[in-house]
Backbone as numpy.savetxt, mean C-alpha at the origin, in Angstrom:
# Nx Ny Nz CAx CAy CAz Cx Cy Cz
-6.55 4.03 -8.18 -6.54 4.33 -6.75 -5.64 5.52 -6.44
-4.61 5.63 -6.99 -3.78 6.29 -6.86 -4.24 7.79 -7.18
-4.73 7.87 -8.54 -4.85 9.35 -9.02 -6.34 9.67 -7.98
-7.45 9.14 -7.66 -8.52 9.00 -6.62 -7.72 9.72 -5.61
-6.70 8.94 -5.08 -5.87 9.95 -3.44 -5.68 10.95 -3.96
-4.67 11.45 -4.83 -3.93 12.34 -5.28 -5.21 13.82 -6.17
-6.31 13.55 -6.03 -7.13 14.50 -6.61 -7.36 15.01 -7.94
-7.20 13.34 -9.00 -7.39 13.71 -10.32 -8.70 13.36 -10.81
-9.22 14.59 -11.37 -11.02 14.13 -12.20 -11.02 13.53 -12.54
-11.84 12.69 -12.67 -12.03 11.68 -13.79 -13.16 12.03 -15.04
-12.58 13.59 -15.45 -13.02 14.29 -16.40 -11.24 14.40 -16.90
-10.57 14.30 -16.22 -9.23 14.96 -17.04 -9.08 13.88 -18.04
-8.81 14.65 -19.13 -7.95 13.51 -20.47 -7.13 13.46 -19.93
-5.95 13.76 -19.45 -4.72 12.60 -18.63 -5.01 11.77 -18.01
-5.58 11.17 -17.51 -5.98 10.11 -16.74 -6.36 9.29 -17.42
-6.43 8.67 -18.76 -6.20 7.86 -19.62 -5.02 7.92 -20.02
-4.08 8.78 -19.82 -3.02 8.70 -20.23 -1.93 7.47 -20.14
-2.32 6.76 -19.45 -1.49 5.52 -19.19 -2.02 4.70 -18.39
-3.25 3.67 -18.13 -3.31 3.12 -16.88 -2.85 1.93 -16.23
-1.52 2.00 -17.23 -0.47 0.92 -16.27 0.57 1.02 -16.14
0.65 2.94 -16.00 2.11 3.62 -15.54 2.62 3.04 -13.95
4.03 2.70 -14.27 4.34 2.08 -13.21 3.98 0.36 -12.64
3.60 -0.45 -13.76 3.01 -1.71 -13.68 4.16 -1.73 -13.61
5.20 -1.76 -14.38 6.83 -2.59 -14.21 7.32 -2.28 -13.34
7.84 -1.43 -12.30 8.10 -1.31 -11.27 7.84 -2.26 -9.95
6.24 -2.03 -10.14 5.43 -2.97 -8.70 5.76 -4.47 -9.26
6.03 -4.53 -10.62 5.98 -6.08 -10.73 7.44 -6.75 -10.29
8.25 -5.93 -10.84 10.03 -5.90 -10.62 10.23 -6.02 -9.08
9.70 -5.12 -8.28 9.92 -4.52 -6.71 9.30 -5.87 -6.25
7.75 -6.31 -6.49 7.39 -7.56 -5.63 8.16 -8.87 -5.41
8.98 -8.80 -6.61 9.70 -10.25 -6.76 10.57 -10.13 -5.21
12.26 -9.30 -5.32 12.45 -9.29 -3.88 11.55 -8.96 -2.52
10.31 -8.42 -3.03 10.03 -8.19 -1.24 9.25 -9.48 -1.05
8.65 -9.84 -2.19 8.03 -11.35 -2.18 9.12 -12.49 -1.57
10.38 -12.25 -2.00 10.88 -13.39 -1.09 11.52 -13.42 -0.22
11.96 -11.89 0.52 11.91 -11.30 1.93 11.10 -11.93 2.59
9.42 -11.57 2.37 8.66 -11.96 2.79 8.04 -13.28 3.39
8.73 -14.13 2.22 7.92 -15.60 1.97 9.26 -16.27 3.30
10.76 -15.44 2.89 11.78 -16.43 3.58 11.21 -16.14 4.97
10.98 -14.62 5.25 11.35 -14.62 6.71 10.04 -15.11 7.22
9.26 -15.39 6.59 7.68 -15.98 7.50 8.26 -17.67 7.71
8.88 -18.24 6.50 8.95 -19.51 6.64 10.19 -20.05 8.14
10.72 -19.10 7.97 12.15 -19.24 8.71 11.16 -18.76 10.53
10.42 -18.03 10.45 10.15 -17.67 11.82 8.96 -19.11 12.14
8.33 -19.48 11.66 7.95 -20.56 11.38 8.57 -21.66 11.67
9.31 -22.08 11.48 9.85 -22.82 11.32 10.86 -22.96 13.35
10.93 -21.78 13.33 11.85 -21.47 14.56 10.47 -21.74 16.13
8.89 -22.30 15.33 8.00 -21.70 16.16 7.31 -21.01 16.79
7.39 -19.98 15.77 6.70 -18.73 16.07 5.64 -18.93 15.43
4.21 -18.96 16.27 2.80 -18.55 15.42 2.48 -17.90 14.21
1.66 -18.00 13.87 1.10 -17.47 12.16 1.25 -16.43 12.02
0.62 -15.60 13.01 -0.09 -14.35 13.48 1.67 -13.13 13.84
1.90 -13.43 14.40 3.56 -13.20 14.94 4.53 -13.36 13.81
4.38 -14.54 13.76 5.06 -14.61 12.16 5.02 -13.96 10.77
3.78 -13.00 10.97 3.42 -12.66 9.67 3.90 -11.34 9.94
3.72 -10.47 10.98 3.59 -9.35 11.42 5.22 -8.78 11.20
6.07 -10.18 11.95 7.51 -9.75 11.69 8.18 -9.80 10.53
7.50 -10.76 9.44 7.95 -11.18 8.55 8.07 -9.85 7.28
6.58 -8.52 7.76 6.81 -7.96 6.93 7.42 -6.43 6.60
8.37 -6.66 8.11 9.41 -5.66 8.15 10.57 -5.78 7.54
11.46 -6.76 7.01 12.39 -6.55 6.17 12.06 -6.70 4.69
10.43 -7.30 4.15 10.35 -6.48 3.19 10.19 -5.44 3.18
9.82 -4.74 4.13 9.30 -3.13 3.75 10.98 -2.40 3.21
11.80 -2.81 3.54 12.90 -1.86 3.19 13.06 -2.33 1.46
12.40 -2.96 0.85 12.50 -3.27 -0.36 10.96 -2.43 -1.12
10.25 -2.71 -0.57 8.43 -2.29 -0.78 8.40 -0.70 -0.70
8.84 -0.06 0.43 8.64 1.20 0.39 9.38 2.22 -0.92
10.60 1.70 -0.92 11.56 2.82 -2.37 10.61 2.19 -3.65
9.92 0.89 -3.58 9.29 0.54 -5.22 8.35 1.18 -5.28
7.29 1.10 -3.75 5.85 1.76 -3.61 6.07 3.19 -4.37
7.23 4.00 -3.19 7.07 5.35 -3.93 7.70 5.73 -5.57
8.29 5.14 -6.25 8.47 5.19 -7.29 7.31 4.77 -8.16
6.78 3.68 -8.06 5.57 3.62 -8.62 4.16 4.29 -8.72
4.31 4.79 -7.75 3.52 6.10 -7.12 3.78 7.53 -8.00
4.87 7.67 -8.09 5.54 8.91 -8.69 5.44 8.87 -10.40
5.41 7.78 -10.37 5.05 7.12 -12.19 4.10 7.21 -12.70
3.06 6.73 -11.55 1.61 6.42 -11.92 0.76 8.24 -11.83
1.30 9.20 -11.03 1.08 10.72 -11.62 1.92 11.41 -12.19
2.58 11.08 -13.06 3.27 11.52 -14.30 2.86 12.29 -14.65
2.68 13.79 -15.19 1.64 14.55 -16.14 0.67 15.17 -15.57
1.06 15.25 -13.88 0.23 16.28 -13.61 0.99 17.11 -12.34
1.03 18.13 -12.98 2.05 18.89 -12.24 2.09 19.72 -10.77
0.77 19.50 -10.63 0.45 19.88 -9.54 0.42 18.86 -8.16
1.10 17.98 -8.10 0.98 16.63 -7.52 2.49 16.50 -7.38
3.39 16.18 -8.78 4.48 15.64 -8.99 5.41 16.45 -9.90
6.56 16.55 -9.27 7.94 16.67 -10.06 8.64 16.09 -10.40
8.18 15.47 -11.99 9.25 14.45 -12.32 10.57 14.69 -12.69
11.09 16.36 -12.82 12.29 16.41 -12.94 13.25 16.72 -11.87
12.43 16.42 -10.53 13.13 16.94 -9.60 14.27 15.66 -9.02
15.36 16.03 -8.66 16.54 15.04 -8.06 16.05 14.72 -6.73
15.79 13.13 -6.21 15.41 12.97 -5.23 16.37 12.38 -3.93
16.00 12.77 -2.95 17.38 12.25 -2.02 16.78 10.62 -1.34
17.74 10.00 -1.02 17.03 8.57 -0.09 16.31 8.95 0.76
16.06 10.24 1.67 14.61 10.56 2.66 13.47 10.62 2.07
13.70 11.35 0.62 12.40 11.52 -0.07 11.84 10.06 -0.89
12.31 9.88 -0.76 12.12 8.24 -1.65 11.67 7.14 -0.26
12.13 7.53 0.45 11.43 6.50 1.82 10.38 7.25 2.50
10.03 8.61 2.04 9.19 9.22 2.51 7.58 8.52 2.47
6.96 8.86 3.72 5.55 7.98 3.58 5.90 6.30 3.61
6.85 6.25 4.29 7.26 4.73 4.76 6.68 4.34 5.96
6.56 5.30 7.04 6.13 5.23 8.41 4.13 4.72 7.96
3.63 5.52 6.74 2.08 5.21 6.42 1.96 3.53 5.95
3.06 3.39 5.52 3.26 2.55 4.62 3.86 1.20 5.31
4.64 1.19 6.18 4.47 0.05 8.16 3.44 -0.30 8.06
2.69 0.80 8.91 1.69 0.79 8.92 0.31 -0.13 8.90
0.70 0.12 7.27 -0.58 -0.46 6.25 0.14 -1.41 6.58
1.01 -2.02 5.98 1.16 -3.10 5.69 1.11 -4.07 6.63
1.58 -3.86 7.96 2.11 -4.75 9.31 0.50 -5.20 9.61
-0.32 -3.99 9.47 -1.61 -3.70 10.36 -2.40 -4.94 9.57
-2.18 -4.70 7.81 -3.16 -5.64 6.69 -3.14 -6.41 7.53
-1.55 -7.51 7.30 -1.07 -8.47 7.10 -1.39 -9.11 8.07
-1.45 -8.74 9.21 -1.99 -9.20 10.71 -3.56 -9.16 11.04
-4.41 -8.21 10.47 -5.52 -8.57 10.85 -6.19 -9.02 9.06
-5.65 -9.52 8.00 -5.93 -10.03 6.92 -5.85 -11.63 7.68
-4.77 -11.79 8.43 -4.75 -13.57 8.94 -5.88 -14.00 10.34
-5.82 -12.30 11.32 -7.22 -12.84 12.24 -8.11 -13.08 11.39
-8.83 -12.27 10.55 -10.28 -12.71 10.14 -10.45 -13.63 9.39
-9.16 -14.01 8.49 -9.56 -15.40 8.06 -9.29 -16.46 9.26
-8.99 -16.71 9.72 -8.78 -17.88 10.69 -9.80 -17.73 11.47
-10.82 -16.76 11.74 -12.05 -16.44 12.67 -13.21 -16.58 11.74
-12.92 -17.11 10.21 -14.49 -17.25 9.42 -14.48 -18.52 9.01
-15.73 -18.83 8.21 -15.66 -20.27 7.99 -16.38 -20.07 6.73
-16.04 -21.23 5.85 -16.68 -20.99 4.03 -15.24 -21.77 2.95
-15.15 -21.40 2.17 -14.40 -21.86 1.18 -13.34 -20.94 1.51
-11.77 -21.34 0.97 -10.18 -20.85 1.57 -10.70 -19.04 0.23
-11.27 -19.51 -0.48 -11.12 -18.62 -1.53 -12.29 -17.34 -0.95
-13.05 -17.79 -0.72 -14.44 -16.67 -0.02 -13.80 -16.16 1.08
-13.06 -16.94 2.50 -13.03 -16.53 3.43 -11.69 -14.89 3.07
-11.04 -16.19 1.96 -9.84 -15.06 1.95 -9.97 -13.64 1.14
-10.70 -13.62 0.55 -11.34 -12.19 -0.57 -12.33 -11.73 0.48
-12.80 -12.16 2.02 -13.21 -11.39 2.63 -12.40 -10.62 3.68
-11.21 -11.27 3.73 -10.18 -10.90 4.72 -9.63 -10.06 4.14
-9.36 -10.07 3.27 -8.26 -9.05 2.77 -8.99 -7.64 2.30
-10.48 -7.86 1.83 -11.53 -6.75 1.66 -11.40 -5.88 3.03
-11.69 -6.56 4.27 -12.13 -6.23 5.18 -10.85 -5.45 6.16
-9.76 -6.15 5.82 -8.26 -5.42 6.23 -8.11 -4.10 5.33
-8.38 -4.59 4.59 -8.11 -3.40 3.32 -8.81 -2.01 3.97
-10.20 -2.35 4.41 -10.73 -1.32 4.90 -10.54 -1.32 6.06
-9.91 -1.15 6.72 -9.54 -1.25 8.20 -7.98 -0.31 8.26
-7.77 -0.26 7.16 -5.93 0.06 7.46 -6.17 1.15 6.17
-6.99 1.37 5.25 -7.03 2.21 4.25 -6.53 3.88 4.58
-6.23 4.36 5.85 -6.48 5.58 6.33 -5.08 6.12 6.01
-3.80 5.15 6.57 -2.76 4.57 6.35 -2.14 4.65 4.94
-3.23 4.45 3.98 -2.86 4.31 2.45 -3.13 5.35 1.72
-4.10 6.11 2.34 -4.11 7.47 2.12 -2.81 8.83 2.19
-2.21 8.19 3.61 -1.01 9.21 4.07 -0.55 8.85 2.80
-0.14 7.71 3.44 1.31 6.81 2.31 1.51 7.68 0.68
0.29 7.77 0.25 0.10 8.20 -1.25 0.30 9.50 -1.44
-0.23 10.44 -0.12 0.20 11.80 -0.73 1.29 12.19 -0.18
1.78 11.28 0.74 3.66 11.64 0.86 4.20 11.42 -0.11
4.06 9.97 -0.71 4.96 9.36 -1.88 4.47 10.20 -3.10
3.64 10.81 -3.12 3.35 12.10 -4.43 3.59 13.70 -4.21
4.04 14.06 -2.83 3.99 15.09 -2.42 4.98 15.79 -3.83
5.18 17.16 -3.84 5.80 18.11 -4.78 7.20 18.25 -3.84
7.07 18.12 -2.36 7.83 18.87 -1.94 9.31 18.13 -1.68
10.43 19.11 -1.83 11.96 18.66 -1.68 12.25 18.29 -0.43
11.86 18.32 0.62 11.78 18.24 2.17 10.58 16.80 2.40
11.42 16.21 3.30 11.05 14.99 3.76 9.59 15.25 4.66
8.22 14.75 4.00 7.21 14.98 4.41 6.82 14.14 5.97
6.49 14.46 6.96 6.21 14.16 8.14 4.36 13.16 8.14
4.89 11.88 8.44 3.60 11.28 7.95 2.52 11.66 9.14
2.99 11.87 10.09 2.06 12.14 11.44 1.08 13.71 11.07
2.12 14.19 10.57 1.83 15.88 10.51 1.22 15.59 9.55
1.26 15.00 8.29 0.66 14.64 7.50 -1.23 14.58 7.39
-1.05 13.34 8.18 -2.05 13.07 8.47 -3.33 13.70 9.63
-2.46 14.82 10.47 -3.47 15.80 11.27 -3.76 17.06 10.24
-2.85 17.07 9.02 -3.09 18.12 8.05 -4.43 17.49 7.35
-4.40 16.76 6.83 -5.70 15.88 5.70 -7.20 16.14 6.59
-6.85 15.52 8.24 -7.96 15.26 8.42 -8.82 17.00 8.98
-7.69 17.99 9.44 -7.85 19.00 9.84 -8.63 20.03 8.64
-7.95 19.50 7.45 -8.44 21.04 5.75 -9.70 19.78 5.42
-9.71 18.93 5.12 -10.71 17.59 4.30 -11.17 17.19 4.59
-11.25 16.79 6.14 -12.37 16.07 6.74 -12.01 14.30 6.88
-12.33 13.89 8.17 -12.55 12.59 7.68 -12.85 11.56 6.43
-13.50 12.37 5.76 -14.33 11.71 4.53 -12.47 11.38 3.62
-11.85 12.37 3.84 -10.49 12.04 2.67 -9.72 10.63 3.24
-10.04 10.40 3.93 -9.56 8.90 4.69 -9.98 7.68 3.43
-11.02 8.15 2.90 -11.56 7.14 1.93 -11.43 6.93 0.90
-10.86 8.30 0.44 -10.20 8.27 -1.43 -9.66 6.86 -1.53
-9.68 6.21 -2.86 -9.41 5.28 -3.40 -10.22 3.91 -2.84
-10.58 4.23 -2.17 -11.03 2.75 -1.34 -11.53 1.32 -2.09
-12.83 1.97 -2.91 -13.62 1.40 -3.79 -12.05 0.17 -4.74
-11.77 1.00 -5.16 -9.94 0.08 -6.31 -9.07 -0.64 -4.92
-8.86 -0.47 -3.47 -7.73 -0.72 -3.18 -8.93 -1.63 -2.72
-10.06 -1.87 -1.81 -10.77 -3.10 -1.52 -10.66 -3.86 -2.39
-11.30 -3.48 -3.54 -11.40 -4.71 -5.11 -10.26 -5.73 -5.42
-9.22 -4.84 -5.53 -7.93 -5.59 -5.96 -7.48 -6.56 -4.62
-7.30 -6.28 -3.49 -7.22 -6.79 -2.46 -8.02 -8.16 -2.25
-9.24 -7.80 -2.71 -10.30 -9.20 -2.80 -10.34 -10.44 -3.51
-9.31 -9.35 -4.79 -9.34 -10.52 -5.96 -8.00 -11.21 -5.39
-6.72 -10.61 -4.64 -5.56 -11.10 -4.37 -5.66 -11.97 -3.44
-6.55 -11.12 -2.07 -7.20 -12.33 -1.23 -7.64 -13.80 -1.40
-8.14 -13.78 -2.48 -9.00 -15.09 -2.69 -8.24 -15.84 -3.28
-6.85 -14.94 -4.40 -6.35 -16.26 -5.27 -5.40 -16.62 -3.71
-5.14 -15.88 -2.98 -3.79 -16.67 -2.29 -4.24 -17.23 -1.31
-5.13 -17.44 -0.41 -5.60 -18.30 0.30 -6.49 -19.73 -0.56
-6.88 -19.15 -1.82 -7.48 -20.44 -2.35 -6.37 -21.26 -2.67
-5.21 -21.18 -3.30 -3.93 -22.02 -3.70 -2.71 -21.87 -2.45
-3.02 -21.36 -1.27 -2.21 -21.39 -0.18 -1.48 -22.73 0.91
């Protein structure tokens, strides 16, 4: 999904070069935002706050854990192509939270309308939920687009996700809204389904 945003062929021999650069990272990073996540939903919950409300708030103090892993993993996963990424460049804490605002976003936007549409369908916990999370996925994907070419940008200066995003759609067209989609629906579907089926 990643090299898809970022504009790598899938004629280049690098792009076999690793395709689970940066797996340790996202796996390391999920553990704390996973239980950011899990505490502050249970705790708002618990205090009586709805599902829906609850979820939405719950996934702002992971993001201060999610966003520095996202973009590092990001920065990993285009390794070796130089036109994208500088891996020897010294990065400051702006640039490393950079594409955080895309990355809200996505996530607040999933997480909240991933719980309307399941609670609005009917079928098995496992179908409804690999359709919710498909269907969020594509709903907030535009979002995941910024996110990726901030968190890959070349540049030493803290990239502007707004400006960002009137740049993409202004040189590329709408259509660049969609890079990766096909990988970030899929995976989403398969995550969807295991966590509402054992939820």
């Amino acid at each position: 999904k990643t090299r898809e945003q970022v504009g790598i062929s899938s004629s280049s021999s690098l792009e076999l070069k690793s395709p689970y650069a940066g797996a340790w990272i996202a796996v390391l990073g999920q553990l704390p935002a996973g239980a950011l996540l899990v505490g502050s939903f249970d705790a708002l919950r618990a205090l009586g706050v709805d599902r829906a409300t609850a979820s939405f708030l719950a996934a702002l103090p992971a993001l201060l854990v999610k966003i520095p892993i996202e973009s590092l993993k990001q920065k990993k996963q285009a390794q070796g192509f130089e036109s994208q990424v500088n891996s020897n460049s010294s990065q400051t804490l702006a640039i490393i939270y950079q594409g955080g605002v895309a990355q809200a976003l996505r996530e607040v936007g999933f997480n909240s309308a991933q719980l309307v549409i399941f609670a609005s369908t009917s079928g098995t916990p496992a179908l409804r939920g690999a359709f919710a999370a498909a269907l969020a996925a594509l709903l907030t994907h535009p979002f995941d687009v910024v996110k990726t070419t901030a968190m890959t940008s070349t540049s030493m200066e803290p990239v502007n996700d707004f400006a960002l995003a009137t740049k993409i759609l202004r040189t590329q067209g709408p259509i660049a809204f969609t890079r990766g989609l096909g990988p970030r629906v899929l995976h989403t579907a398969i995550g969807g389904a295991a966590f509402f089926a054992y939820l």
